[in-house]
Amino acid sequence: MIHFQNVTKRYGEFTAIDNLTIDIYEREFYALLGPSGCGKTTLMRMLAGFETPTEGKIFLAGQDIAPVPPNKRAVNMMFQSYALFPHLSIWENIAFGLKREKMPKHDINDRVEEMLRLTRLEKFARRKPHQISGGQRQRVALARSLAKHPKLLLLDEPLGALDKKLRQDTQFELMDIQEKTGTTFVIVTHDQEEAMTVASRVAVMDHGKIIQVSTPDRIYENPNSVYVADFIGDVNLIEGTAKLNGSDSYAMSWHEGHAPLSIKSPNAFSDGQKCHLAIRPEKVAISADQPAEADNAVQGRILDIAYLGNISTYHVELPTGAVIKAQTANTRRIARRAFTWEDTVWLSWTATAGVLLAD
Amino acid sequence: MTLKTMTMTAVVALGTAAAATAEEVRVYNWSDYIDEGLLEKFEKETGIDLIYDVFDSNEVLETKMLAGGSGYDVVVPTGSFMARQIQAGAFQKLDPSKLPNKGNMWGAIEERTSKYDPGNEYSINYMWGTTGIGVNAGKVKEVLGEDAPIDSLELVFNPANMEKLASCGVHFLDAPDEMIPAALKYIGEDPNSMDADVVAKAEPVLMAVRPYITKFHSSEYINALANGDICVAFGWSGDILQARDRAAEAENGVEIEYNAPKEGALMWFDQMTIPVDAPNPEGAHKFLNFIMDAQNMAAASNYVYYANGNKASQEFLEEDVIGDPAIYPNEETVQNLYIKEGYPPKVQRKATRLWTKVKSGT
Amino acid sequence: MRRFVLIAIPYVWLLALFLVPFAIVLKIALSDAAVARPPYFPQFDWAEGIAAFIAELDFENFVWLTEDDLYWKAYLSSLKIAVISTFFTLLAGYPIAYGMARAPEEWRPTLMMLVILPFWTSFLIRVYAWMGILSNEGFLNQFLMWIGVISEPLTILNTNSAVYIGIVYTYLPFMILPVYSALERLDGSLIEAAEDLGCSRLTAFWLVTIPLSKTGIIAGSFLVFIPVLGEFVIPSLLGGSDTLMIGKVLWEEFFSNRDWPVASAVAVVLLLLLVIPIVLFQRNQQKQQEAE
Ligand SMILES: Nc1ncnc2c1ncn2[C@@H]1O[C@H](COP(=O)(O)OP(=O)(O)OP(=O)(O)O)[C@@H](O)[C@H]1O
Ligand SMILES: [Mg+2]
């Protein structure tokens, strides 16, 4: 539905978006993820029409949208700051866009009521924005941007101001709404967990470039770069050199005096090429004794234990000085926890547990 | 009703607060009304510090006098205003023993000023003049023809003339005390009438010419005449002569002429007096005596182009002052001059109201 | 004790700078004009006591104000001039304030200085400067004739147009500053949101910018309207003799008629007329504070 074709945006000397080409499909929930200042908002604003690309073209449903002003685009944006009109009631805020369409009065009524119901705001219709809570405001902003049946809804960090519980609730609400309305959503977020939860596809950006676009699980399990692996979730990175060991198996030597690690990887490496093993903490097992049949096992000393309630993360220092994180689910009570500080333990993982990434 | 003065007086009021250590005399006179050299001369001769402030509206001076506590030792109201202020008790009697130069004064003038100040007990005359018609002769003749009545009230009160003059601009003084008597004179009434019904007769005369008057203002006509912006001004003799000199200096081809209307012109007198609460009446007397010196008075007149009430000064006057009938009118004209006293409050209110109506139509 | 002093300061202020002068003016308004120094009667005399003094006061002067149509015509004319010039000041001030609020951040203090700068010269000098600009052979006419727009000088000085120009010029900062502060607080994303929801630039301005700067507009309008109603200097210097304003009438009562009591009565009525807009203004300010 949307096609960015070699889009570049510069502010003076500074390049905010760098020769970017992406596609966003109909009915998709597309998440933009990336560090602060990487160009997410800029991308959105170009879609909404508040910025024009310095180079390249943006197509919406096959049509170049460069000459279309913001008020003529079938795109609505939910602003990072909500941007509710303080002088209008909740009801009038939601009706604002509809009135501009010269919709008949009773149709406006129906539509606003529907939106109020959808966002569970019926009780607040007559209040002004400063008379409701932050979470309610956020829902008004959502209702307002949805009211016009946009083909594309842009959400710029819509949940940044909410507490975790409310955020989670709202995330599910958003998904629910997206399913019901069939609108294409593009959401910007800082929070990778949020992106994983709501999106059907996630795009990871850095310095105005898209690094990887994929489904949440593939982004997590199969990051295409050290940057993505590191940015999404927790990861252990072990540096070494690859050596082919069978068709798609590699032996990675990583430290003298230690046995090479055996890894299966779909990515091809040449012998002696520098590479990184990225492995998620929850895929690293921890045990007191050397496991009998592990593909890889290393010994270390517990440096630190982070207790997170449902899980614990152990920071284990290897003799090489590197620290590896391992996660276990807390199925037992703390008092009978197996390991404590300074314990010597074994870490192990299978050959398919991690991915091998180029430098 | 000029504001320039109001600010100046405000500034002055601040200055007045300063402490008086050395002996000083504070004089409050009209703006542009003295040769500044005289001020220095006074300080040198007496060793008294002279503080000289200026105003340019009788109303402003009067308000200060009536409110009291002005801090001035010598002030210079116009006769008709002064009469009322004397009644209100604003001034103190002069001490003749401290005024040896009083013998220099001109009996003919003192006789007239005694209408305002019986016996000239409170004041001495500083300058006097007439109120009349200043014209840009060339332009007026262009509009009205060669025999334009430039020396007659016909020029400014006959609507037929005024209608034509409107095209080249006419200014009237914004002063009911001057304009109402002139209008009364034009229709043959007593210009000095204190009768409200007689005063009311001036209204139709003034209303008839009102549409043709460019502006009612008491000082702008000097420049306007000199620049050629207007062709007629009903104003004070000295001011119009000043306009004449400015035009001559500018060499802009504008020739200004002053005439006291032949039907009769108002004669006014600016009198020097001492406020009842003057801080230094002793010094004030010294100043009055200094001014009454024949040579000093002549110097003042030579500078400002107004006639003075000092007979002895006349031998020191320059020829273009004493010899100019616009300043020192000839005997025949003097016969026709009239004076006007201040209106009593009720009549004054009528006059002001009439004037507001003339100016604004309401 | 310190609290008491803090609370007392505004009241002492009000008492010393408003209520006491007002009481004096009111007292004069209730007296009769007299040829005396000061020119009214009765004068307060301790010996005769306060009761005898009050017995001499009456409302004659206020009755007089209703008897001559000059006064209400002058009040109405002032009202008209105040309304019209407030409107034009808004018309001129709003775009300036808007431009300032839209200007790059680093420019704004400079622009603000430029707005305030004229206050550093005397107000009278600035009005006199306008006389030089507007007169028949003034800069404006010379310029217009030089570029050939007109062949005969326009008469602007000494007309109501000159009064409006003078008032708009003088009071412009009083309009710009409150409007600017309202516009500066305005969140730019609200305009974008309006455009996003289908507004053109112009409708976004009408539906969002104007309503959200309403408090500034109201505050600015009152700050202009209230002093202009009693304005005296500008109409006397720039206006024609037919410019009728209550300030001028007051001047004439005071200076020409020497009728301090009637002049005071005019002033008291003017003040009472001003109380209404002042109270409305206070309301607006209060509402604005509550909204924040
Ligand atoms: N108007 C502008 N002028 C100059 N530079 C700008 C402008 N707007 C954005 N930038 C720069 O472009 C880069 C991208 O900005 P953008 O707002 O898109 O970041 P973002 O990814 O949304 O960041 P965040 O997550 O913090 O909101 C930033 O480095 C920013 O400084
Ligand atoms: Mg952003």
mmCIF file with all atom_site columns, C-alpha atoms and ligand atoms in Angstrom, chain A residues 11 14 16 35-42 80 157 190, ligand 1:
data_model
loop_
_atom_site.group_PDB
_atom_site.id
_atom_site.type_symbol
_atom_site.label_atom_id
_atom_site.label_alt_id
_atom_site.label_comp_id
_atom_site.label_asym_id
_atom_site.label_entity_id
_atom_site.label_seq_id
_atom_site.pdbx_PDB_ins_code
_atom_site.Cartn_x
_atom_site.Cartn_y
_atom_site.Cartn_z
_atom_site.occupancy
_atom_site.B_iso_or_equiv
_atom_site.pdbx_formal_charge
_atom_site.auth_seq_id
_atom_site.auth_comp_id
_atom_site.auth_asym_id
_atom_site.auth_atom_id
_atom_site.pdbx_PDB_model_num
ATOM   1  C CA  . TYR A 1 11  ? 17.852 19.108 7.471  1.00 0.00 ? 11  TYR A CA  1
ATOM   2  C CA  . PHE A 1 14  ? 22.168 16.648 8.584  1.00 0.00 ? 14  PHE A CA  1
ATOM   3  C CA  . ALA A 1 16  ? 17.709 12.319 8.987  1.00 0.00 ? 16  ALA A CA  1
ATOM   4  C CA  . PRO A 1 35  ? 17.127 4.580  19.078 1.00 0.00 ? 35  PRO A CA  1
ATOM   5  C CA  . SER A 1 36  ? 16.244 8.184  19.711 1.00 0.00 ? 36  SER A CA  1
ATOM   6  C CA  . GLY A 1 37  ? 16.985 10.472 16.804 1.00 0.00 ? 37  GLY A CA  1
ATOM   7  C CA  . CYS A 1 38  ? 17.162 7.713  14.202 1.00 0.00 ? 38  CYS A CA  1
ATOM   8  C CA  . GLY A 1 39  ? 14.471 9.287  12.071 1.00 0.00 ? 39  GLY A CA  1
ATOM   9  C CA  . LYS A 1 40  ? 11.252 7.539  13.065 1.00 0.00 ? 40  LYS A CA  1
ATOM   10 C CA  . THR A 1 41  ? 9.199  10.654 13.581 1.00 0.00 ? 41  THR A CA  1
ATOM   11 C CA  . THR A 1 42  ? 10.618 12.157 10.428 1.00 0.00 ? 42  THR A CA  1
ATOM   12 C CA  . GLN A 1 80  ? 3.227  11.772 20.414 1.00 0.00 ? 80  GLN A CA  1
ATOM   13 C CA  . GLU A 1 157 ? 4.934  6.716  20.471 1.00 0.00 ? 157 GLU A CA  1
ATOM   14 C CA  . HIS A 1 190 ? 11.149 3.117  21.669 1.00 0.00 ? 190 HIS A CA  1
HETATM 15 N N1  . LIG D 2 .   ? 13.282 20.367 11.934 1.00 0.00 ? 1   LIG D N1  1
HETATM 16 C C1  . LIG D 2 .   ? 14.466 19.759 12.094 1.00 0.00 ? 1   LIG D C1  1
HETATM 17 N N2  . LIG D 2 .   ? 15.604 20.434 11.822 1.00 0.00 ? 1   LIG D N2  1
HETATM 18 C C2  . LIG D 2 .   ? 16.802 19.856 11.975 1.00 0.00 ? 1   LIG D C2  1
HETATM 19 N N3  . LIG D 2 .   ? 16.982 18.585 12.394 1.00 0.00 ? 1   LIG D N3  1
HETATM 20 C C3  . LIG D 2 .   ? 15.885 17.872 12.682 1.00 0.00 ? 1   LIG D C3  1
HETATM 21 C C4  . LIG D 2 .   ? 14.575 18.422 12.550 1.00 0.00 ? 1   LIG D C4  1
HETATM 22 N N4  . LIG D 2 .   ? 13.669 17.474 12.909 1.00 0.00 ? 1   LIG D N4  1
HETATM 23 C C5  . LIG D 2 .   ? 14.407 16.395 13.241 1.00 0.00 ? 1   LIG D C5  1
HETATM 24 N N5  . LIG D 2 .   ? 15.715 16.611 13.093 1.00 0.00 ? 1   LIG D N5  1
HETATM 25 C C6  . LIG D 2 .   ? 16.802 15.689 13.346 1.00 0.00 ? 1   LIG D C6  1
HETATM 26 O O1  . LIG D 2 .   ? 16.537 14.511 12.597 1.00 0.00 ? 1   LIG D O1  1
HETATM 27 C C7  . LIG D 2 .   ? 16.858 13.378 13.351 1.00 0.00 ? 1   LIG D C7  1
HETATM 28 C C8  . LIG D 2 .   ? 15.669 12.444 13.358 1.00 0.00 ? 1   LIG D C8  1
HETATM 29 O O2  . LIG D 2 .   ? 14.635 13.041 14.112 1.00 0.00 ? 1   LIG D O2  1
HETATM 30 P P1  . LIG D 2 .   ? 13.341 12.251 14.494 1.00 0.00 ? 1   LIG D P1  1
HETATM 31 O O3  . LIG D 2 .   ? 12.439 13.198 15.177 1.00 0.00 ? 1   LIG D O3  1
HETATM 32 O O4  . LIG D 2 .   ? 12.797 11.582 13.291 1.00 0.00 ? 1   LIG D O4  1
HETATM 33 O O5  . LIG D 2 .   ? 13.882 11.199 15.533 1.00 0.00 ? 1   LIG D O5  1
HETATM 34 P P2  . LIG D 2 .   ? 13.076 10.026 16.246 1.00 0.00 ? 1   LIG D P2  1
HETATM 35 O O6  . LIG D 2 .   ? 13.604 8.800  15.681 1.00 0.00 ? 1   LIG D O6  1
HETATM 36 O O7  . LIG D 2 .   ? 11.626 10.263 16.161 1.00 0.00 ? 1   LIG D O7  1
HETATM 37 O O8  . LIG D 2 .   ? 13.590 10.211 17.721 1.00 0.00 ? 1   LIG D O8  1
HETATM 38 P P3  . LIG D 2 .   ? 12.783 10.023 19.078 1.00 0.00 ? 1   LIG D P3  1
HETATM 39 O O9  . LIG D 2 .   ? 12.695 8.575  19.277 1.00 0.00 ? 1   LIG D O9  1
HETATM 40 O O10 . LIG D 2 .   ? 13.679 10.654 20.074 1.00 0.00 ? 1   LIG D O10 1
HETATM 41 O O11 . LIG D 2 .   ? 11.480 10.688 18.914 1.00 0.00 ? 1   LIG D O11 1
HETATM 42 C C9  . LIG D 2 .   ? 17.256 13.819 14.729 1.00 0.00 ? 1   LIG D C9  1
HETATM 43 O O12 . LIG D 2 .   ? 18.659 13.727 14.851 1.00 0.00 ? 1   LIG D O12 1
HETATM 44 C C10 . LIG D 2 .   ? 16.835 15.248 14.795 1.00 0.00 ? 1   LIG D C10 1
HETATM 45 O O13 . LIG D 2 .   ? 17.762 16.009 15.523 1.00 0.00 ? 1   LIG D O13 1
#
